[in-house]
Amino acid sequence: MEGRQINDIERERTVGEILNAALAIYRRYPLLFAALAVGVIAPFELAKLSITGVGPFGSAGSESAGTLALFELIYYVLVGPLISALHVHAVVDIGAGRAPKLGDVAIRGLRVLPVVVAAEIIAGILIALGFIALVIPGVILSLRWAVVAQTAAVDNEGWLPALRRSRTLTQRNYMHIFGLQIAVALLTSGIGLVFGLGTAGNGAGAGSVLLGIAVYTVIASFTALTLAILYFDLRARQSTPAHRSTPEYQELRDLD
């Protein structure tokens, strides 16, 4: 069963099956995915620590709140997109029956990073405007562009085609995507809460920093992996005529 989860990437999956597939792939290639994430997370967290004095689990004082907000922005527009690009390219290799190699995946991920970043920035701005407007448009747009980074990384045709393609893939699957987002959020929030409970102050001690980097590496890697599998799940759903007429999505289609 695990072999099918790993090798048969582009097929329809339930939320539970996506999570199981992500776990199966992570168990098969733990060092690869850990390296892909920690290679981005560790420099980011160490740079933040050196500038603000606040560790991964630390809390900000008023004097460093603005700088930490800037780091959050950097994470959104650069760190997160890079991790997504690296992970989806590794999944592409797995789906093709190849063992992903760290150097090759890193090169391909860096090569498409500009278009992934551009797509994420534009989507993020429009989603934020949607939340400012009436909240509900922001929710719909966040679902519409849930796999924009993965689309941009795989297609590499530009940020505008990536936005369009993500809309096409997601437009009849909003409840499916929302369910996965909730499940991943609960899992990752629980992990972060459990491991961050013992941290007080700025969390800048060596042990706390190393633990924080390890925990955020796992969280970022697992999240990126589930979204990569979601991307291929949505591609499979788009190619299934029966799914396109499923009535349970009619209300959300009307909103799209």
Coordinates of N, CA and C in Angstrom, one line a residue, residues 69-245:
A69 N 8.3 41.6 12.1 CA 7.3 41.6 11.1 C 7.9 41.6 9.7
L70 N 9.1 42.3 9.6 CA 9.8 42.2 8.3 C 10.3 40.8 8.0
F71 N 10.8 40.1 9.0 CA 11.2 38.7 8.8 C 10.0 37.8 8.4
E72 N 8.9 38.1 9.0 CA 7.7 37.3 8.6 C 7.3 37.5 7.2
L73 N 7.5 38.8 6.7 CA 7.3 39.1 5.3 C 8.3 38.4 4.4
I74 N 9.5 38.4 4.8 CA 10.6 37.6 4.1 C 10.3 36.2 4.0
Y75 N 9.8 35.6 5.1 CA 9.4 34.2 5.1 C 8.3 33.9 4.1
Y76 N 7.3 34.8 4.0 CA 6.2 34.6 3.1 C 6.6 34.7 1.7
V77 N 7.4 35.7 1.4 CA 7.7 36.0 -0.1 C 8.9 35.2 -0.6
L78 N 9.7 34.7 0.3 CA 11.0 34.0 -0.2 C 11.2 32.6 0.4
V79 N 11.1 32.5 1.7 CA 11.4 31.2 2.3 C 10.4 30.2 2.0
G80 N 9.1 30.5 2.2 CA 8.0 29.6 2.0 C 7.9 29.2 0.5
P81 N 8.0 30.1 -0.5 CA 8.0 29.7 -1.9 C 9.2 28.8 -2.3
L82 N 10.4 29.1 -1.7 CA 11.5 28.2 -2.1 C 11.3 26.8 -1.6
I83 N 10.8 26.7 -0.3 CA 10.6 25.3 0.2 C 9.5 24.6 -0.6
S84 N 8.5 25.3 -1.1 CA 7.4 24.7 -1.9 C 8.0 24.3 -3.2
A85 N 8.8 25.1 -3.9 CA 9.4 24.8 -5.2 C 10.3 23.6 -5.0
L86 N 11.1 23.5 -4.0 CA 12.0 22.3 -3.8 C 11.2 21.1 -3.6
H87 N 10.2 21.1 -2.8 CA 9.5 19.9 -2.5 C 8.7 19.4 -3.7
V88 N 8.0 20.3 -4.4 CA 7.2 19.8 -5.5 C 8.1 19.2 -6.6
H89 N 9.3 19.7 -6.8 CA 10.2 19.1 -7.8 C 10.7 17.7 -7.3
A90 N 10.9 17.6 -6.0 CA 11.2 16.3 -5.5 C 10.1 15.3 -5.7
V91 N 8.9 15.7 -5.5 CA 7.7 14.9 -5.8 C 7.5 14.5 -7.2
V92 N 7.9 15.5 -8.1 CA 7.9 15.2 -9.6 C 8.8 14.0 -9.9
D93 N 10.0 14.0 -9.3 CA 10.9 12.9 -9.5 C 10.3 11.6 -9.0
I94 N 9.8 11.6 -7.8 CA 9.2 10.4 -7.2 C 8.1 9.9 -8.1
G95 N 7.2 10.8 -8.6 CA 6.1 10.4 -9.5 C 6.6 9.8 -10.8
A96 N 7.8 10.2 -11.2 CA 8.3 9.7 -12.5 C 9.1 8.4 -12.2
G97 N 9.2 7.9 -11.0 CA 9.9 6.7 -10.7 C 11.4 6.9 -10.5
R98 N 11.8 8.1 -10.3 CA 13.2 8.4 -10.1 C 13.5 8.7 -8.6
A99 N 14.6 8.4 -8.1 CA 15.0 8.7 -6.7 C 15.5 10.2 -6.8
P100 N 14.8 11.1 -6.1 CA 15.2 12.5 -6.2 C 16.6 12.7 -5.5
K101 N 17.4 13.5 -6.2 CA 18.8 13.8 -5.7 C 18.8 15.3 -5.2
L102 N 19.4 15.5 -4.1 CA 19.4 16.7 -3.4 C 19.9 17.9 -4.3
G103 N 21.0 17.7 -4.9 CA 21.6 18.7 -5.7 C 20.8 19.1 -6.9
D104 N 20.3 18.1 -7.6 CA 19.4 18.3 -8.8 C 18.1 19.0 -8.4
V105 N 17.5 18.6 -7.3 CA 16.3 19.2 -6.9 C 16.5 20.7 -6.5
A106 N 17.6 20.9 -5.8 CA 18.0 22.3 -5.4 C 18.2 23.2 -6.6
I107 N 18.9 22.7 -7.6 CA 19.1 23.5 -8.8 C 17.8 23.9 -9.5
R108 N 16.9 22.9 -9.6 CA 15.7 23.2 -10.3 C 14.8 24.1 -9.5
G109 N 14.8 23.9 -8.2 CA 14.0 24.8 -7.3 C 14.4 26.2 -7.4
L110 N 15.8 26.4 -7.3 CA 16.3 27.8 -7.4 C 16.1 28.4 -8.8
R111 N 16.1 27.6 -9.8 CA 15.9 28.1 -11.2 C 14.5 28.7 -11.3
V112 N 13.5 28.1 -10.7 CA 12.1 28.6 -10.9 C 11.7 29.6 -9.8
L113 N 12.6 29.8 -8.8 CA 12.2 30.6 -7.7 C 11.7 32.0 -8.0
P114 N 12.3 32.7 -9.0 CA 11.7 34.1 -9.3 C 10.2 34.0 -9.7
V115 N 9.8 33.1 -10.5 CA 8.4 33.1 -11.0 C 7.5 32.6 -9.8
V116 N 8.1 31.7 -9.0 CA 7.3 31.3 -7.8 C 7.1 32.4 -6.8
V117 N 8.1 33.2 -6.6 CA 8.0 34.3 -5.7 C 7.1 35.4 -6.2
A118 N 7.2 35.6 -7.5 CA 6.3 36.6 -8.1 C 4.8 36.2 -8.0
A119 N 4.5 34.9 -8.3 CA 3.2 34.4 -8.2 C 2.6 34.5 -6.8
E120 N 3.5 34.2 -5.8 CA 3.1 34.2 -4.4 C 2.8 35.6 -4.0
I121 N 3.7 36.6 -4.4 CA 3.5 38.0 -4.0 C 2.2 38.5 -4.5
I122 N 1.9 38.3 -5.8 CA 0.7 38.8 -6.4 C -0.5 38.2 -5.8
A123 N -0.5 36.9 -5.6 CA -1.6 36.2 -5.0 C -1.8 36.7 -3.5
G124 N -0.7 36.9 -2.8 CA -0.8 37.4 -1.4 C -1.4 38.7 -1.3
I125 N -1.0 39.6 -2.2 CA -1.6 41.0 -2.2 C -3.1 41.0 -2.5
L126 N -3.5 40.2 -3.5 CA -4.9 40.1 -3.8 C -5.7 39.4 -2.7
I127 N -5.1 38.4 -2.1 CA -5.8 37.7 -1.0 C -6.0 38.7 0.2
A128 N -4.9 39.5 0.5 CA -5.0 40.5 1.6 C -6.1 41.5 1.3
L129 N -6.1 42.0 0.0 CA -7.2 42.9 -0.3 C -8.6 42.3 -0.2
G130 N -8.7 41.0 -0.5 CA -9.9 40.3 -0.4 C -10.4 40.3 1.1
F131 N -9.4 40.0 2.0 CA -9.8 40.0 3.4 C -10.1 41.4 3.9
I132 N -9.4 42.4 3.4 CA -9.7 43.8 3.9 C -11.1 44.2 3.4
A133 N -11.5 43.7 2.2 CA -12.8 44.1 1.6 C -14.0 43.5 2.4
L134 N -14.1 42.2 2.4 CA -15.3 41.6 3.1 C -15.0 40.3 3.7
V135 N -13.7 39.9 3.9 CA -13.3 38.7 4.4 C -13.5 37.5 3.5
I136 N -14.8 37.3 3.2 CA -15.2 36.1 2.3 C -14.4 36.1 1.0
P137 N -14.3 37.2 0.3 CA -13.5 37.2 -0.9 C -12.0 36.7 -0.7
G138 N -11.5 37.1 0.5 CA -10.1 36.7 0.8 C -10.0 35.2 1.0
V139 N -11.1 34.6 1.7 CA -11.1 33.2 1.9 C -11.1 32.5 0.5
I140 N -12.0 32.9 -0.4 CA -12.2 32.3 -1.7 C -10.9 32.4 -2.5
L141 N -10.2 33.6 -2.4 CA -9.0 33.8 -3.2 C -7.9 32.9 -2.6
S142 N -7.8 32.7 -1.3 CA -6.8 31.9 -0.7 C -7.0 30.4 -1.1
L143 N -8.2 30.0 -1.3 CA -8.5 28.6 -1.8 C -8.2 28.5 -3.3
R144 N -8.5 29.6 -4.0 CA -8.2 29.6 -5.5 C -6.8 29.5 -5.8
W145 N -5.9 30.1 -5.0 CA -4.5 30.1 -5.2 C -3.7 29.3 -4.2
A146 N -4.4 28.2 -3.7 CA -3.7 27.3 -2.7 C -2.5 26.6 -3.3
V147 N -2.5 26.4 -4.6 CA -1.3 25.6 -5.2 C -0.6 26.5 -6.3
V148 N -0.7 27.8 -6.1 CA -0.1 28.7 -7.1 C 1.5 28.5 -7.1
A149 N 2.1 28.3 -5.9 CA 3.5 28.1 -5.9 C 3.9 26.8 -6.6
Q150 N 3.2 25.7 -6.4 CA 3.5 24.5 -7.0 C 3.3 24.6 -8.5
T151 N 2.2 25.3 -8.9 CA 1.9 25.4 -10.4 C 3.0 26.2 -11.0
A152 N 3.4 27.3 -10.4 CA 4.5 28.2 -10.9 C 5.8 27.4 -11.0
A153 N 6.1 26.5 -10.0 CA 7.4 25.8 -10.0 C 7.4 24.7 -11.1
V154 N 6.3 24.0 -11.3 CA 6.3 22.9 -12.3 C 6.1 23.5 -13.7
D155 N 5.2 24.4 -13.9 CA 5.0 24.9 -15.3 C 6.1 25.9 -15.7
N156 N 6.5 26.8 -14.8 CA 7.5 27.8 -15.0 C 7.2 28.6 -16.3
E157 N 5.9 29.1 -16.4 CA 5.5 29.9 -17.5 C 5.3 31.3 -17.2
G158 N 5.5 31.7 -16.0 CA 5.2 33.1 -15.6 C 4.2 33.2 -14.5
W159 N 4.2 34.3 -13.8 CA 3.3 34.4 -12.6 C 1.8 34.5 -13.0
L160 N 1.5 35.1 -14.1 CA 0.1 35.2 -14.5 C -0.5 33.9 -15.0
P161 N 0.2 33.1 -15.8 CA -0.3 31.7 -16.1 C -0.4 30.9 -14.9
A162 N 0.5 31.1 -13.9 CA 0.4 30.3 -12.7 C -0.8 30.6 -11.9
L163 N -1.2 31.9 -11.8 CA -2.5 32.3 -11.2 C -3.7 31.7 -11.9
R164 N -3.6 31.7 -13.2 CA -4.8 31.2 -14.0 C -4.9 29.7 -13.8
R165 N -3.7 29.0 -13.9 CA -3.7 27.5 -13.8 C -4.2 27.1 -12.4
S166 N -3.7 27.8 -11.3 CA -4.2 27.4 -10.0 C -5.7 27.6 -9.8
R167 N -6.2 28.7 -10.4 CA -7.6 28.9 -10.4 C -8.4 27.7 -11.1
T168 N -7.9 27.3 -12.2 CA -8.5 26.2 -13.0 C -8.5 24.9 -12.2
L169 N -7.4 24.6 -11.5 CA -7.2 23.4 -10.8 C -8.1 23.4 -9.5
T170 N -8.3 24.5 -8.9 CA -9.0 24.6 -7.6 C -10.4 24.9 -7.6
Q171 N -10.9 25.4 -8.7 CA -12.2 26.1 -8.7 C -13.4 25.2 -8.4
R172 N -13.3 23.9 -8.5 CA -14.4 23.0 -8.1 C -14.0 22.1 -6.9
N173 N -13.0 22.5 -6.2 CA -12.5 21.7 -5.1 C -12.3 22.5 -3.8
Y174 N -13.0 23.6 -3.6 CA -12.7 24.4 -2.5 C -12.9 23.7 -1.1
M175 N -14.0 22.9 -1.0 CA -14.2 22.2 0.3 C -13.1 21.2 0.5
H176 N -12.7 20.5 -0.5 CA -11.6 19.6 -0.4 C -10.3 20.2 0.1
I177 N -10.0 21.4 -0.5 CA -8.8 22.1 -0.2 C -8.9 22.7 1.2
F178 N -10.0 23.2 1.6 CA -10.2 23.8 2.9 C -10.1 22.7 4.0
G179 N -10.6 21.5 3.7 CA -10.5 20.4 4.7 C -9.0 20.1 4.9
L180 N -8.2 20.0 3.8 CA -6.8 19.7 4.0 C -6.1 20.8 4.7
Q181 N -6.4 22.1 4.4 CA -5.7 23.2 5.1 C -6.0 23.1 6.6
I182 N -7.2 22.8 7.0 CA -7.6 22.7 8.4 C -6.8 21.6 9.1
A183 N -6.8 20.4 8.4 CA -6.1 19.3 9.0 C -4.6 19.5 9.2
V184 N -4.0 20.1 8.2 CA -2.6 20.4 8.3 C -2.3 21.5 9.3
A185 N -3.2 22.5 9.4 CA -3.0 23.6 10.4 C -3.1 23.0 11.8
L186 N -4.1 22.1 12.0 CA -4.2 21.5 13.4 C -3.0 20.6 13.7
L187 N -2.5 19.9 12.8 CA -1.3 19.0 13.0 C -0.1 19.9 13.3
T188 N 0.2 20.8 12.5 CA 1.4 21.6 12.6 C 1.3 22.5 13.8
S189 N 0.1 23.1 14.1 CA 0.0 24.0 15.3 C 0.2 23.2 16.6
G190 N -0.3 21.9 16.6 CA -0.1 21.1 17.7 C 1.3 20.8 18.0
I191 N 2.0 20.5 16.9 CA 3.5 20.2 17.0 C 4.2 21.4 17.6
G192 N 3.9 22.6 17.0 CA 4.6 23.8 17.4 C 4.3 24.2 18.9
L193 N 3.0 23.9 19.3 CA 2.6 24.2 20.6 C 3.3 23.3 21.6
V194 N 3.3 22.1 21.4 CA 3.9 21.1 22.3 C 5.4 21.4 22.5
F195 N 6.1 21.6 21.4 CA 7.5 21.8 21.6 C 7.9 23.2 22.0
G196 N 7.0 24.2 21.8 CA 7.3 25.6 22.2 C 6.9 25.9 23.6
L197 N 6.2 25.0 24.3 CA 5.6 25.3 25.6 C 6.7 25.7 26.7
G198 N 7.9 25.0 26.6 CA 8.9 25.2 27.6 C 9.7 26.5 27.4
T199 N 9.5 27.2 26.3 CA 10.3 28.3 26.0 C 9.8 29.6 26.6
A200 N 10.7 30.3 27.3 CA 10.3 31.6 27.9 C 11.2 32.7 27.3
G201 N 10.7 33.9 27.3 CA 11.5 35.1 26.9 C 11.8 35.0 25.4
N202 N 13.0 35.3 25.0 CA 13.3 35.4 23.6 C 13.7 34.1 23.0
G203 N 13.8 33.0 23.8 CA 14.1 31.7 23.3 C 15.4 31.6 22.6
A204 N 16.4 32.4 23.0 CA 17.7 32.5 22.2 C 18.8 31.6 22.7
G205 N 18.5 30.7 23.7 CA 19.4 29.7 24.1 C 19.7 28.7 23.0
A206 N 20.9 28.1 23.1 CA 21.3 27.2 22.0 C 20.4 26.0 21.8
G207 N 20.0 25.4 23.0 CA 19.1 24.3 22.9 C 17.7 24.7 22.3
S208 N 17.2 25.8 22.7 CA 15.9 26.3 22.2 C 16.0 26.6 20.7
V209 N 17.1 27.2 20.3 CA 17.2 27.6 18.9 C 17.3 26.3 18.0
L210 N 18.1 25.4 18.5 CA 18.2 24.1 17.7 C 16.9 23.4 17.6
L211 N 16.2 23.3 18.8 CA 14.9 22.6 18.8 C 13.9 23.4 17.9
G212 N 13.9 24.7 17.9 CA 13.0 25.5 17.1 C 13.3 25.3 15.6
I213 N 14.5 25.3 15.2 CA 14.9 25.0 13.8 C 14.4 23.6 13.4
A214 N 14.6 22.6 14.3 CA 14.2 21.3 13.9 C 12.7 21.2 13.8
V215 N 11.9 21.8 14.7 CA 10.5 21.7 14.7 C 9.9 22.5 13.5
Y216 N 10.4 23.7 13.2 CA 9.9 24.4 12.0 C 10.4 23.8 10.7
T217 N 11.5 23.1 10.7 CA 11.9 22.3 9.5 C 10.8 21.2 9.2
V218 N 10.4 20.5 10.3 CA 9.4 19.4 10.1 C 8.1 20.0 9.6
I219 N 7.7 21.1 10.3 CA 6.4 21.7 9.9 C 6.4 22.3 8.5
A220 N 7.5 23.0 8.1 CA 7.5 23.6 6.8 C 7.6 22.5 5.7
S221 N 8.4 21.5 6.0 CA 8.6 20.4 5.1 C 7.3 19.6 4.9
F222 N 6.6 19.2 5.9 CA 5.4 18.5 5.8 C 4.3 19.3 5.1
T223 N 4.2 20.5 5.5 CA 3.2 21.4 4.8 C 3.4 21.5 3.3
A224 N 4.7 21.7 2.9 CA 5.0 21.8 1.5 C 4.8 20.5 0.8
L225 N 5.1 19.4 1.5 CA 4.9 18.1 0.9 C 3.4 17.8 0.6
T226 N 2.5 18.1 1.6 CA 1.1 17.9 1.4 C 0.6 18.8 0.3
L227 N 1.0 20.0 0.2 CA 0.6 20.9 -0.9 C 1.0 20.4 -2.3
A228 N 2.2 19.8 -2.3 CA 2.7 19.2 -3.6 C 1.8 18.0 -4.0
I229 N 1.5 17.2 -3.0 CA 0.6 16.1 -3.3 C -0.8 16.6 -3.7
L230 N -1.3 17.6 -3.0 CA -2.6 18.2 -3.4 C -2.6 18.7 -4.8
Y231 N -1.5 19.3 -5.2 CA -1.3 19.8 -6.6 C -1.6 18.7 -7.6
F232 N -1.0 17.5 -7.4 CA -1.1 16.4 -8.3 C -2.5 15.8 -8.2
D233 N -3.1 15.8 -7.0 CA -4.4 15.4 -6.7 C -5.4 16.2 -7.6
L234 N -5.2 17.5 -7.5 CA -6.1 18.5 -8.3 C -5.9 18.3 -9.8
R235 N -4.7 18.0 -10.2 CA -4.5 17.7 -11.7 C -5.3 16.5 -12.1
A236 N -5.3 15.5 -11.2 CA -6.0 14.2 -11.5 C -7.5 14.5 -11.5
R237 N -8.0 15.3 -10.6 CA -9.4 15.6 -10.5 C -9.9 16.4 -11.7
Q238 N -9.0 17.3 -12.2 CA -9.4 18.0 -13.4 C -9.6 17.1 -14.6
S239 N -8.9 16.1 -14.7 CA -9.0 15.2 -15.8 C -10.1 14.1 -15.7
T240 N -10.8 14.2 -14.6 CA -11.9 13.2 -14.4 C -13.3 13.9 -14.7
P241 N -13.9 13.6 -15.8 CA -15.2 14.2 -16.1 C -16.3 14.1 -15.0
A242 N -16.3 12.9 -14.4 CA -17.4 12.7 -13.4 C -17.2 13.7 -12.3
H243 N -16.0 14.0 -11.9 CA -15.8 14.9 -10.8 C -16.3 16.3 -11.1
R244 N -16.1 16.7 -12.4 CA -16.5 18.1 -12.8 C -18.0 18.3 -12.6
S245 N -18.8 17.3 -12.6 CA -20.2 17.5 -12.4 C -20.7 17.2 -11.0

